Amino acid sequence: MQALTDMLLFRDVTAGLVWVGCMCIAISASFIGTFTFLRKRSLLGDAIAHAILPGVCLAFLVTATKEPWALLIGAFISGWISVFCMDWIVKYTPIKPDTATGIVLSVFFALGILLLTYIQQSGNAAQSGLHHFLFGKAAAMQQADVQFLGWLTLGIVGIGILFFRAFKVLSFQGAFVASLGWPVRTIEFLLSSLTVLTVAAGIQAVGVVLMAALLVTPVAAARFWTYRLPVLILLAVAFSVVSGTVGAYISYVAPAMPTGPWIVAVVSVLAFLSFYLAPKTGILAKQWRHRQYMQKIREENFLKALYHHGEAHLRFDDPVALTTIQAKTGDAPAVLKNLMRVLSRKQWIKHSDGMVCLTPEGKRVGQRITKLHRLWEVYLTRYAGVADDQVHHEAEDIEHLITPELEQKLEALLAFPQTDPHDKKIPYDNHQ
Amino acid sequence: MITISSEFWIICTGAFVALSCALLGCFLMLRKMALVADAISHAVLPGIVIAYLFSGQRNDAVMIPVAAASGLFTTWLIDRLHSKGNIQSDASIGVTFTWMFAVGVIILSVFASDVDLDQDCVLYGDIVFIPFDTPHTGTWLDAIPKAIFSLLAVLVLNIVLIVLGYRSLQVSSFDPIFAATSGISVVFWNYLLMAHVSVTTVVSFNAVGAILVVAMILVPSAAAYLLTHSLPKMLVLASGFGVASSVGGYYLASAINSSISAAMAVCLGVFLLLSIGWYRLKKSKFGRRLAPIHL
């Protein structure tokens, strides 16, 4: 705990600097990453991260310094050329976007490695830190670096807010932008440039591969909690800020631990938790809803089978052997036990000694399902031109989905038909 | 007794890697799984590190199953996030492989003293030392570097896959829906292909590094794709580009005293540029005037 406050309150200046540096990178990456995510180009960050390496090396070779400005400009130019190449390849050759991304990524990176090893072999003493561009060394951040990052982040976020509406429309409805009379090329150029800048600035701290994570994972996680863009961005930033803090903290208390990978590990955990636990959109929520739905179908099918039995024997309140109904629905014994319990509790059936009997309420449900099934069959034959012998299966599925509103519309549209295509009577309530 | 120069072994190593990758790459590219291959090449890192922890040094018998397992796991996780979680495919790939790579780097850092592995080595290999790592069997086999055996074995494995599964791979790549109706399990062939990519990546990483494997998978196939419409010709062309770049790359690296594997990949890039140039030329007014008119 002490260590955490030391870091956050700058009592340990180095740790505090690393933390602030990570914050800046986290904020700009998740902010810009939201737009690349929405444009379905999440791996653009990965490609750019690999592609800046030759630019950094060339900048070093040309200026013979490791001045952050120079390297950043080199990174920016190289990154920008890679984006241009990817777009050009997709536009002017039959190569698909994913392959184009992979090609540009690997060839640029190879060029970078070629230059990097050339520099390292040349014995130039000044080159020792270049290596950190590959794996990042957050712990080596100094005040000048962090100040630089701070201004950069402010600039990126500032421009992003200034052009928010343009970026928003571009992300959701690219083609619409032109029809609004806005300069599409300029807006795309601006967004790409901000992406390249964000990646180039952040790589020194977290390294090539992991920079990609900071662009994608926070927004992928946030996406599960909201569909509104401002909230999405804020949540993505929040996730990455938390991860950045935890990552910086871990590498502070355990110096052997690398900062970048821990940040990514934390944000990935947040992402996986979001994927599974988010209400409504989460995987667990969906599975639960699916199970509820399957249960509903089983209950309704059981009542429908009882109703059919009653129709055939012209009496609905006689007890029926459970085995007879089981033969119709094909439910396993364990499922039947559960159904008996649930349906009794809902007071739709009365059950004892292997015999089961519909209550008036249960009969109503069974009757409604039967009616919907037969109405849908009429609808399919009349309006969809489906043959008589093809309609049954679909009606078996649809009968559970028709809402009361749809039910009314269907009855009105078909003008209350009395029989279905198989000449079975359609059971309406008494007042119909 | 002919002494084979280390120069030859280096080029041979590069050629074997390039051949394996080119064969796989053609199908991956057609299936639009280029970025999944990129993901796998990164995601095998934790598997490699764990294998090193268990066996203490580079032991292919341990690493290959572990690599295949991590590759399959990665493919499975990406697919699950996409289908069950409804996450867009690019983000599923991005989230999965970055997380796995991060875990790999963390394990590597924690156990750095126990693992005879260098982060740099994993990323871009050390082909220069390959010729000097020979088996000590006391027979003529000692003249051949160990890496050549494993790379040749992997190449044969890939060739067997292509030969035996050609029809299934071809159909499921071009028309997955038709393949499914014909009884070809698209899912099975996907996973099988990805298992091969994982094994190839891991066996090659010592030579060319994980990331340059991606270059060798994607670039020759893309270059070949622009030059022909026939799948067999594409496979041959891609292989040709791969081998040519091994030779070219070696000499380029020697000339400027740099990483051989990086030079091989840059060479591939040059071939791609030439191929793109040729393609655009054919499409331009000049090219069309030269081409015979097909009636």
XYZ file of C-alpha atoms in Angstrom:
727
model
C 0.000 0.000 0.000
C 2.816 2.277 0.960
C 4.484 1.622 -2.353
C 1.320 2.499 -4.223
C 0.989 5.894 -2.608
C 4.708 6.475 -3.061
C 4.228 6.002 -6.740
C 1.012 7.958 -7.103
C 2.102 10.905 -5.015
C 5.569 11.090 -6.473
C 7.308 10.383 -3.203
C 9.438 8.088 -5.303
C 10.029 10.326 -8.277
C 11.236 7.656 -10.698
C 8.250 5.454 -9.998
C 5.909 8.406 -10.270
C 7.393 9.336 -13.631
C 6.979 5.821 -14.968
C 3.383 5.847 -13.791
C 2.575 9.181 -15.435
C 4.301 8.061 -18.628
C 2.224 4.904 -18.714
C -0.914 6.949 -18.054
C -0.229 9.174 -21.034
C 0.342 6.222 -23.327
C -2.721 4.422 -21.986
C -4.972 7.435 -22.473
C -3.922 8.306 -26.005
C -3.858 4.661 -27.119
C -7.320 3.788 -25.844
C -8.755 7.070 -27.146
C -7.490 6.647 -30.688
C -7.907 2.879 -30.507
C -11.661 3.308 -30.163
C -11.864 4.771 -33.656
C -9.672 2.125 -35.279
C -11.745 -0.517 -33.510
C -14.970 0.930 -34.851
C -13.515 1.030 -38.349
C -12.711 -2.682 -37.906
C -9.002 -2.055 -38.329
C -7.908 -3.105 -34.858
C -4.691 -4.672 -36.040
C -3.621 -1.458 -37.713
C -1.922 -0.586 -34.437
C 0.048 -3.815 -34.578
C 1.086 -3.158 -38.159
C 2.142 0.419 -37.475
C 4.028 -0.669 -34.353
C 6.131 -3.023 -36.441
C 6.462 -0.589 -39.314
C 7.990 2.291 -37.379
C 11.214 0.428 -36.744
C 12.928 1.271 -40.058
C 12.029 4.914 -39.584
C 13.608 4.996 -36.152
C 16.789 3.373 -37.455
C 17.023 5.660 -40.443
C 16.493 8.699 -38.236
C 19.324 7.521 -36.055
C 21.558 6.944 -39.059
C 20.759 10.308 -40.575
C 20.943 12.471 -37.479
C 23.508 10.392 -35.581
C 21.610 11.105 -32.340
C 18.965 9.474 -30.188
C 17.134 12.731 -29.719
C 13.466 11.803 -29.049
C 12.225 14.369 -31.561
C 14.318 12.960 -34.360
C 13.396 9.367 -33.658
C 9.735 10.250 -33.343
C 9.743 12.020 -36.695
C 11.458 9.037 -38.263
C 8.931 6.704 -36.642
C 6.072 8.872 -37.783
C 7.201 9.014 -41.411
C 7.847 5.288 -41.561
C 4.546 4.488 -39.866
C 2.699 6.810 -42.148
C 4.252 5.282 -45.267
C 3.179 1.850 -44.060
C -0.444 2.983 -43.725
C -0.243 4.454 -47.195
C 1.198 1.183 -48.548
C -1.535 -0.899 -46.961
C -4.236 1.284 -48.430
C -2.550 1.399 -51.833
C -2.149 -2.374 -52.009
C -5.792 -2.931 -51.150
C -6.944 -0.348 -53.661
C -4.731 -1.212 -56.617
C -4.143 -4.960 -56.351
C -6.425 -7.930 -55.666
C -4.621 -8.585 -52.392
C -7.073 -8.632 -49.504
C -6.832 -6.182 -46.564
C -5.724 -8.732 -43.987
C -2.939 -10.030 -46.223
C -1.924 -6.461 -47.072
C -1.640 -5.669 -43.362
C 0.461 -8.777 -42.753
C 2.740 -8.089 -45.694
C 3.435 -4.472 -44.814
C 3.893 -5.384 -41.162
C 6.461 -8.063 -41.777
C 8.427 -6.479 -44.613
C 8.742 -3.120 -42.875
C 9.718 -4.862 -39.657
C 12.292 -6.950 -41.480
C 13.724 -3.789 -42.995
C 13.866 -2.340 -39.520
C 15.672 -5.366 -38.126
C 18.082 -5.245 -41.041
C 18.921 -1.624 -40.259
C 18.995 -2.241 -36.511
C 21.465 -5.109 -36.700
C 23.533 -3.125 -39.184
C 23.685 -0.290 -36.661
C 24.502 -2.665 -33.829
C 27.243 -4.388 -35.805
C 28.743 -1.088 -36.847
C 29.896 -0.636 -33.280
C 28.447 2.821 -32.905
C 28.355 3.370 -29.180
C 25.408 5.725 -29.305
C 23.060 3.014 -30.543
C 22.671 1.148 -27.269
C 19.185 2.326 -26.467
C 17.642 1.728 -29.866
C 17.033 -1.866 -28.922
C 14.434 -0.709 -26.446
C 12.218 0.253 -29.282
C 11.503 -3.410 -29.725
C 10.622 -4.417 -26.236
C 10.069 -1.173 -24.477
C 11.602 -0.081 -21.259
C 9.102 1.851 -19.242
C 11.387 1.839 -16.259
C 13.904 3.921 -18.156
C 11.566 6.862 -18.581
C 12.975 10.162 -17.441
C 11.395 13.506 -16.770
C 12.078 14.841 -20.253
C 10.531 11.741 -21.817
C 7.454 11.966 -19.655
C 6.962 15.671 -20.291
C 7.211 14.975 -23.994
C 4.653 12.188 -23.713
C 2.392 14.437 -21.697
C 2.317 17.166 -24.309
C 1.860 14.593 -27.040
C -1.088 13.007 -25.267
C -2.704 16.400 -24.711
C -2.235 17.168 -28.380
C -3.666 13.862 -29.559
C -6.669 13.988 -27.271
C -7.191 17.664 -28.043
C -7.281 17.145 -31.792
C -9.445 14.095 -31.275
C -12.004 16.133 -29.332
C -11.852 18.968 -31.835
C -12.615 16.646 -34.719
C -14.788 14.303 -32.702
C -17.841 14.564 -34.865
C -15.879 14.007 -38.058
C -14.138 10.948 -36.625
C -17.408 9.612 -35.308
C -19.160 9.797 -38.647
C -16.106 8.412 -40.417
C -15.989 5.426 -38.076
C -19.628 4.488 -38.359
C -20.610 5.569 -41.835
C -17.544 6.158 -43.937
C -19.406 6.760 -47.155
C -21.701 9.309 -45.573
C -18.874 11.695 -44.829
C -18.378 12.596 -48.462
C -22.054 13.231 -48.954
C -21.926 15.707 -46.086
C -19.432 17.712 -48.051
C -16.621 17.163 -45.584
C -13.103 16.535 -46.896
C -12.856 12.744 -46.496
C -9.216 12.490 -47.399
C -8.183 15.070 -44.829
C -10.169 13.472 -42.045
C -8.778 10.030 -42.814
C -5.287 11.453 -43.022
C -5.753 13.122 -39.650
C -7.032 9.964 -37.987
C -4.263 7.835 -39.478
C -1.677 10.383 -38.425
C -2.955 10.462 -34.856
C -2.844 6.661 -34.795
C 0.725 6.589 -36.042
C 1.732 9.284 -33.558
C 0.143 7.428 -30.654
C 1.871 4.191 -31.567
C 5.239 5.824 -32.199
C 5.155 7.610 -28.864
C 4.074 4.591 -26.846
C 6.401 1.984 -28.238
C 9.377 3.072 -26.238
C 7.606 2.191 -23.058
C 5.680 -0.941 -23.879
C 7.369 -2.384 -26.937
C 6.168 -3.344 -30.379
C 3.801 -6.230 -29.877
C 2.192 -4.915 -26.756
C 1.434 -1.496 -28.185
C -1.145 -3.192 -30.352
C -2.850 -4.467 -27.223
C -3.312 -0.994 -25.772
C -5.193 0.070 -28.869
C -7.499 -2.913 -29.108
C -8.134 -4.504 -25.749
C -9.504 -1.590 -23.691
C -12.117 -0.693 -26.290
C -12.983 -4.359 -26.938
C -13.685 -4.663 -23.220
C -15.605 -1.378 -23.029
C -17.754 -2.367 -25.993
C -19.486 -4.932 -23.819
C -20.769 -2.361 -21.411
C -22.190 0.344 -23.646
C -23.105 1.213 -27.181
C -22.860 4.989 -26.810
C -19.662 6.434 -28.205
C -18.728 9.001 -25.505
C -19.269 6.386 -22.777
C -17.331 3.825 -24.828
C -14.320 6.115 -25.059
C -14.431 7.065 -21.376
C -14.730 3.436 -20.330
C -11.892 2.361 -22.630
C -9.708 5.105 -21.186
C -10.712 4.093 -17.660
C -9.799 0.455 -18.267
C -6.420 1.358 -19.704
C -5.707 3.867 -16.928
C -6.401 1.200 -14.310
C -4.236 -1.311 -16.173
C -1.460 1.229 -16.584
C -1.488 2.008 -12.871
C -1.471 -1.626 -11.836
C 1.252 -2.463 -14.366
C 3.443 0.416 -13.230
C 2.850 -0.570 -9.602
C 3.820 -4.186 -10.182
C 7.053 -3.289 -11.917
C 7.768 -0.818 -9.113
C 7.482 -3.347 -6.304
C 9.030 -6.192 -8.308
C 11.749 -4.680 -10.479
C 12.363 -7.905 -12.389
C 8.879 -7.632 -13.853
C 8.539 -5.827 -17.185
C 5.962 -3.030 -17.131
C 4.498 -3.324 -20.610
C 3.528 -6.995 -20.472
C 1.931 -6.540 -17.055
C -0.176 -3.644 -18.316
C -1.320 -5.845 -21.171
C -1.942 -8.774 -18.845
C -4.132 -6.624 -16.576
C -6.132 -5.036 -19.377
C -6.601 -8.492 -20.945
C -7.993 -9.802 -17.663
C -10.393 -6.857 -17.571
C -11.333 -7.669 -21.147
C -11.987 -11.353 -20.508
C -14.012 -10.498 -17.406
C -16.055 -8.088 -19.522
C -16.553 -10.657 -22.265
C -17.959 -13.146 -19.805
C -19.611 -11.127 -17.096
C -21.117 -8.107 -18.818
C -24.896 -8.109 -18.388
C -26.893 -8.635 -21.570
C -23.925 -8.729 -23.973
C -21.672 -11.039 -21.953
C -21.165 -14.670 -22.875
C -22.560 -15.949 -19.575
C -25.603 -13.706 -19.836
C -26.266 -14.968 -23.352
C -25.917 -18.583 -22.257
C -28.299 -17.980 -19.379
C -30.838 -16.366 -21.690
C -30.485 -19.276 -24.084
C -31.116 -21.772 -21.289
C -34.188 -19.790 -20.185
C -35.442 -19.853 -23.757
C -34.879 -23.607 -24.139
C -36.735 -24.182 -20.858
C -39.660 -22.076 -22.057
C -39.853 -24.129 -25.238
C -39.824 -27.386 -23.305
C -42.635 -26.215 -21.009
C -44.780 -24.974 -23.853
C -44.222 -28.120 -25.890
C -45.320 -30.235 -22.950
C -48.517 -28.263 -22.503
C -49.102 -28.364 -26.244
C -48.788 -32.167 -26.206
C -51.314 -32.366 -23.359
C -53.672 -30.086 -25.267
C -53.378 -32.194 -28.425
C -54.174 -35.263 -26.373
C -57.214 -33.464 -24.988
C -58.305 -32.457 -28.504
C -58.072 -36.040 -29.691
C -60.098 -37.357 -26.762
C -62.460 -34.347 -26.646
C -61.848 -33.942 -22.901
C -59.203 -31.668 -21.407
C -59.495 -32.321 -17.701
C -58.952 -36.090 -17.604
C -55.652 -37.226 -16.144
C -53.256 -38.539 -18.760
C -50.441 -41.016 -18.257
C -47.099 -39.261 -18.190
C -45.612 -41.875 -20.466
C -48.119 -41.009 -23.182
C -47.000 -37.394 -23.211
C -43.363 -38.394 -22.969
C -43.794 -40.465 -26.094
C -44.964 -37.324 -27.895
C -42.360 -34.850 -26.643
C -39.421 -37.235 -26.385
C -38.165 -35.639 -23.162
C -35.645 -37.494 -21.009
C -36.774 -38.645 -17.516
C -34.661 -36.025 -15.738
C -36.142 -33.279 -17.910
C -39.650 -34.568 -17.171
C -39.040 -34.502 -13.436
C -37.971 -30.878 -13.712
C -40.941 -30.022 -15.922
C -43.382 -31.592 -13.468
C -41.971 -29.548 -10.656
C -41.916 -26.258 -12.559
C -45.294 -26.649 -14.251
C -46.953 -27.666 -10.967
C -45.478 -24.656 -9.267
C -46.839 -22.409 -12.017
C -50.191 -24.171 -11.541
C -50.462 -25.136 -15.160
C -50.737 -28.854 -14.431
C -51.765 -31.153 -11.613
C -49.503 -34.110 -11.175
C -49.679 -37.319 -9.105
C -48.777 -40.987 -9.437
C -47.506 -40.846 -12.973
C -50.659 -39.112 -14.212
C -50.803 -35.512 -15.274
C -53.702 -33.223 -15.919
C -54.147 -29.714 -17.327
C -55.441 -26.918 -15.154
C -57.635 -24.296 -16.859
C -54.642 -21.937 -16.929
C -52.451 -24.660 -18.427
C -55.096 -25.451 -21.007
C -55.099 -21.799 -22.026
C -51.334 -21.853 -22.632
C -51.492 -25.108 -24.572
C -54.384 -23.816 -26.618
C -52.612 -20.576 -27.441
C -49.485 -22.363 -28.666
C -51.576 -24.711 -30.765
C -53.486 -21.780 -32.229
C -50.275 -19.897 -33.055
C -48.809 -22.971 -34.706
C -51.809 -23.436 -36.959
C -52.174 -19.732 -37.713
C -48.540 -19.600 -38.786
C -49.069 -22.566 -41.067
C -51.958 -20.720 -42.714
C -49.798 -17.612 -43.045
C -46.966 -19.567 -44.696
C -49.216 -21.260 -47.212
C -51.186 -18.122 -48.012
C -48.532 -15.411 -48.001
C -45.196 -17.156 -48.446
C -46.230 -19.713 -51.008
C -44.859 -22.607 -48.990
C -46.228 -26.069 -49.718
C -48.523 -27.756 -47.170
C -46.046 -30.430 -46.209
C -43.234 -27.938 -45.560
C -44.903 -25.653 -43.062
C -44.938 -27.814 -39.973
C -41.267 -27.559 -38.965
C -41.060 -23.836 -39.153
C -44.314 -23.432 -37.277
C -42.876 -25.647 -34.526
C -40.145 -23.024 -34.006
C -42.132 -19.855 -34.584
C -45.021 -20.756 -32.285
C -42.837 -19.935 -29.261
C -41.758 -16.565 -30.610
C -45.022 -14.867 -31.473
C -45.810 -12.052 -29.079
C -49.377 -11.034 -28.157
C -49.118 -8.000 -30.459
C -48.003 -10.149 -33.349
C -50.729 -12.622 -32.494
C -53.397 -9.956 -32.879
C -51.959 -8.719 -36.172
C -51.804 -12.272 -37.505
C -55.402 -12.995 -36.610
C -56.555 -9.761 -38.238
C -54.460 -10.297 -41.364
C -55.704 -13.844 -41.886
C -59.291 -12.927 -40.901
C -59.618 -15.621 -38.217
C -59.376 -18.760 -40.361
C -61.155 -21.777 -38.921
C -58.810 -24.516 -40.131
C -55.111 -24.918 -40.875
C -53.654 -26.387 -44.098
C -53.976 -29.884 -42.576
C -57.673 -29.366 -41.857
C -57.202 -29.129 -38.130
C -59.492 -26.761 -36.340
C -57.868 -23.574 -35.039
C -58.862 -23.094 -31.386
C -59.791 -19.505 -30.610
C -60.946 -18.298 -27.210
C -64.710 -18.457 -26.690
C -65.430 -14.840 -27.496
C -63.736 -15.019 -30.897
C 35.294 -35.895 -48.577
C 33.403 -32.807 -49.537
C 33.187 -30.220 -46.819
C 29.998 -28.286 -47.154
C 30.471 -24.660 -46.305
C 28.458 -23.017 -43.593
C 27.298 -20.635 -46.287
C 25.480 -23.488 -47.959
C 23.874 -24.641 -44.711
C 22.649 -21.165 -43.935
C 21.047 -20.777 -47.332
C 19.666 -24.294 -47.045
C 18.119 -23.504 -43.668
C 16.528 -20.386 -45.041
C 15.283 -22.259 -48.085
C 13.663 -25.027 -46.039
C 11.910 -22.499 -43.828
C 10.821 -20.460 -46.827
C 9.494 -23.554 -48.628
C 7.449 -24.747 -45.658
C 6.049 -21.289 -45.106
C 5.289 -20.617 -48.767
C 3.260 -23.830 -49.068
C 1.215 -23.065 -45.989
C 0.990 -19.400 -46.827
C -0.815 -19.879 -50.120
C -3.715 -21.570 -48.396
C -3.737 -19.216 -45.439
C -3.884 -16.229 -47.717
C -6.760 -17.683 -49.723
C -8.656 -18.388 -46.515
C -8.098 -14.793 -45.379
C -6.328 -16.105 -42.301
C -3.184 -14.054 -42.764
C -3.523 -12.279 -39.454
C -4.332 -15.471 -37.577
C -0.982 -16.798 -38.792
C 0.635 -13.595 -37.510
C -1.143 -14.095 -34.211
C 0.037 -17.680 -33.868
C 3.625 -16.736 -34.545
C 3.455 -14.404 -31.537
C 1.269 -16.614 -29.406
C 3.651 -19.560 -29.413
C 6.012 -17.617 -27.170
C 4.552 -18.777 -23.831
C 4.575 -22.330 -25.143
C 8.219 -22.035 -26.157
C 9.191 -20.555 -22.798
C 7.349 -23.250 -20.858
C 8.956 -25.929 -23.012
C 12.374 -24.463 -22.255
C 11.564 -24.439 -18.549
C 10.704 -28.117 -18.639
C 13.524 -29.377 -20.750
C 16.233 -26.935 -19.716
C 17.362 -26.313 -23.223
C 16.083 -26.430 -26.747
C 14.431 -29.810 -27.100
C 12.306 -30.255 -30.161
C 10.553 -33.330 -28.793
C 9.047 -31.194 -26.047
C 8.618 -27.983 -27.987
C 6.765 -29.293 -31.000
C 3.757 -30.723 -29.153
C 3.673 -27.652 -26.909
C 3.822 -25.392 -29.976
C 1.057 -27.286 -31.724
C -0.994 -27.035 -28.541
C -0.507 -23.275 -28.175
C -1.308 -22.716 -31.818
C -4.487 -24.743 -31.564
C -5.421 -23.006 -28.338
C -4.912 -19.613 -29.953
C -7.040 -20.563 -32.951
C -9.713 -21.942 -30.655
C -9.754 -18.858 -28.429
C -9.926 -16.456 -31.386
C -12.766 -18.452 -32.857
C -14.622 -18.644 -29.558
C -14.354 -14.920 -28.898
C -15.624 -14.256 -32.394
C -18.492 -16.748 -32.488
C -19.631 -16.890 -28.843
C -18.597 -13.431 -27.736
C -19.629 -11.773 -30.955
C -16.408 -9.775 -31.016
C -15.328 -8.594 -34.449
C -12.689 -10.854 -35.956
C -9.822 -8.340 -36.012
C -10.314 -7.531 -32.341
C -10.591 -11.227 -31.386
C -7.198 -11.818 -32.970
C -5.691 -8.696 -31.400
C -6.882 -9.425 -27.870
C -5.824 -13.078 -27.947
C -2.301 -12.956 -29.276
C -1.191 -9.838 -27.394
C -2.345 -11.371 -24.149
C -0.520 -14.622 -24.840
C 2.628 -12.810 -25.907
C 2.514 -10.692 -22.747
C 2.219 -13.833 -20.634
C 5.180 -15.292 -22.499
C 7.354 -12.234 -21.873
C 6.383 -12.195 -18.192
C 7.281 -15.853 -17.710
C 10.504 -15.270 -19.591
C 11.393 -12.351 -17.335
C 10.569 -14.195 -14.154
C 12.535 -17.297 -15.060
C 15.159 -15.548 -17.162
C 17.963 -17.262 -15.326
C 16.502 -20.721 -15.885
C 15.679 -20.246 -19.519
C 18.421 -20.211 -22.086
C 16.397 -17.989 -24.304
C 16.734 -14.448 -25.424
C 13.808 -12.259 -26.328
C 15.672 -11.015 -29.369
C 16.393 -14.547 -30.493
C 12.757 -15.488 -30.397
C 11.786 -12.495 -32.416
C 14.388 -12.613 -35.108
C 16.463 -15.715 -34.733
C 20.153 -16.400 -35.084
C 20.698 -18.212 -38.305
C 24.408 -17.564 -38.243
C 24.975 -20.169 -35.551
C 22.943 -22.909 -37.184
C 25.786 -24.520 -39.138
C 27.853 -24.987 -36.008
C 25.249 -26.821 -33.992
C 25.719 -30.340 -35.259
C 24.713 -33.668 -33.729
C 27.383 -35.812 -32.138
C 26.492 -39.217 -33.438
C 29.919 -40.093 -34.714
C 28.675 -40.784 -38.214
C 28.416 -38.844 -41.476
C 25.346 -37.197 -39.946
C 27.668 -34.995 -37.941
C 28.353 -32.959 -41.035
C 24.758 -31.803 -41.095
C 23.532 -29.170 -38.660
C 20.774 -30.283 -36.279
C 18.448 -27.590 -37.476
C 18.463 -29.009 -40.988
C 17.018 -32.280 -39.727
C 14.105 -30.679 -37.948
C 13.443 -28.202 -40.734
C 13.553 -30.940 -43.339
C 11.205 -33.060 -41.241
C 8.762 -30.161 -40.948
C 9.021 -29.489 -44.672
C 8.209 -33.114 -45.444
C 5.290 -32.940 -43.014
C 3.943 -29.869 -44.788
C 4.385 -31.411 -48.217
C 2.525 -34.496 -47.043
C -0.291 -32.285 -45.786
C -0.555 -30.462 -49.104
C -0.401 -33.654 -51.157
C -2.847 -35.709 -49.111
C -5.201 -32.869 -48.338
C -4.932 -30.967 -51.594
C -8.502 -31.384 -52.703
C -9.985 -30.640 -49.281
C -7.735 -27.657 -48.733
C -8.429 -26.313 -52.182
C -12.196 -26.613 -51.944
C -12.465 -25.362 -48.381
C -10.261 -22.375 -49.230
C -12.162 -21.258 -52.282
C -15.699 -22.159 -51.343
C -16.198 -23.050 -47.674
C -19.954 -23.398 -48.028
C -19.694 -25.827 -50.902
C -16.991 -27.681 -48.997
C -19.291 -28.076 -46.019
C -22.052 -29.477 -48.198
C -19.559 -31.860 -49.806
C -18.716 -33.359 -46.445
C -15.349 -31.628 -46.065
C -14.985 -30.363 -42.542
C -13.803 -26.782 -42.954
C -13.216 -26.553 -39.211
C -10.971 -29.616 -39.185
C -8.809 -28.379 -42.044
C -8.566 -24.935 -40.457
C -7.263 -26.382 -37.224
C -4.941 -28.761 -39.043
C -3.487 -25.912 -41.066
C -3.006 -23.824 -37.934
C -1.321 -26.736 -36.169
C 1.131 -26.938 -39.058
C 1.722 -23.176 -38.863
C 2.461 -23.457 -35.141
C 4.889 -26.326 -35.555
C 6.612 -24.641 -38.485
C 6.911 -21.380 -36.554
C 8.434 -23.011 -33.523
C 10.898 -25.139 -35.424
C 11.913 -22.110 -37.492
C 12.204 -19.563 -34.738
C 15.758 -20.488 -33.931
C 16.714 -19.743 -37.497
C 14.591 -16.884 -38.654
C 12.648 -15.822 -35.596
C 8.912 -15.866 -35.056
C 8.134 -12.601 -36.750
C 10.055 -13.248 -39.929
C 8.207 -16.527 -40.286
C 5.161 -14.348 -40.924
C 6.978 -12.621 -43.768
C 7.861 -15.955 -45.301
C 4.291 -17.149 -44.975
C 2.555 -14.143 -46.467
C 4.861 -12.366 -48.867
C 5.774 -15.103 -51.399
C 2.154 -16.225 -51.615
C 0.938 -12.684 -52.185
C 3.555 -12.126 -54.854
C 2.607 -15.395 -56.558
C -1.092 -14.579 -56.234
C -0.644 -11.544 -58.429
C 1.016 -13.529 -61.163
C -1.232 -16.522 -61.686
C -4.789 -17.781 -61.300
C -3.803 -21.417 -60.955
C -3.288 -22.814 -57.474
C -0.527 -25.322 -58.376
C 1.368 -22.591 -60.230
C 0.917 -20.292 -57.240
C 2.420 -22.910 -54.919
C 5.383 -23.362 -57.226
C 5.936 -19.638 -57.713
C 5.696 -18.928 -53.993
C 8.221 -21.669 -53.275
C 10.470 -20.247 -55.964
C 10.324 -16.775 -54.445
C 11.082 -18.271 -51.044
C 14.178 -20.121 -52.182
C 15.416 -17.201 -54.270
C 15.101 -14.872 -51.300
C 17.149 -17.255 -49.154
C 19.997 -16.938 -51.601
C 19.546 -13.228 -52.175
C 19.093 -12.511 -48.497
C 22.287 -14.245 -47.525
C 24.355 -12.204 -49.945
C 22.611 -8.964 -49.057
C 23.314 -9.526 -45.368
C 26.924 -10.403 -46.051
C 27.336 -7.267 -48.090
C 26.152 -4.905 -45.383
C 27.028 -7.046 -42.363
C 23.546 -7.444 -40.955
C 20.894 -9.972 -39.946
C 20.588 -12.707 -42.537
C 17.001 -13.615 -41.784
C 15.916 -9.975 -41.972
C 17.694 -9.674 -45.299
C 15.843 -12.710 -46.611
C 12.545 -11.098 -45.691
C 13.562 -7.808 -47.279
C 14.433 -9.761 -50.406
C 10.932 -11.182 -50.376
C 9.655 -7.642 -50.156
C 11.636 -6.748 -53.254
C 10.138 -9.697 -55.127
C 6.705 -8.535 -54.025
C 7.379 -5.048 -55.331
C 8.460 -6.495 -58.658
C 5.377 -8.650 -58.750
C 3.118 -5.692 -57.986
C 4.896 -3.705 -60.658
C 4.362 -6.484 -63.171
C 0.696 -6.740 -62.210
C 0.099 -3.009 -62.598
C 1.939 -3.040 -65.884
C -0.310 -5.748 -67.220
C -3.334 -3.780 -66.110
C -2.199 -0.509 -67.564
C -3.026 0.621 -71.081
C 0.420 -0.417 -72.183
C 0.003 -3.923 -70.785
C -3.438 -4.438 -72.195
C -2.356 -3.487 -75.660
C 0.320 -6.123 -75.471
C -1.928 -8.921 -74.240
C -3.689 -11.068 -76.813
C -7.439 -10.630 -76.949
C -9.316 -13.620 -75.566
C -12.419 -14.440 -77.521
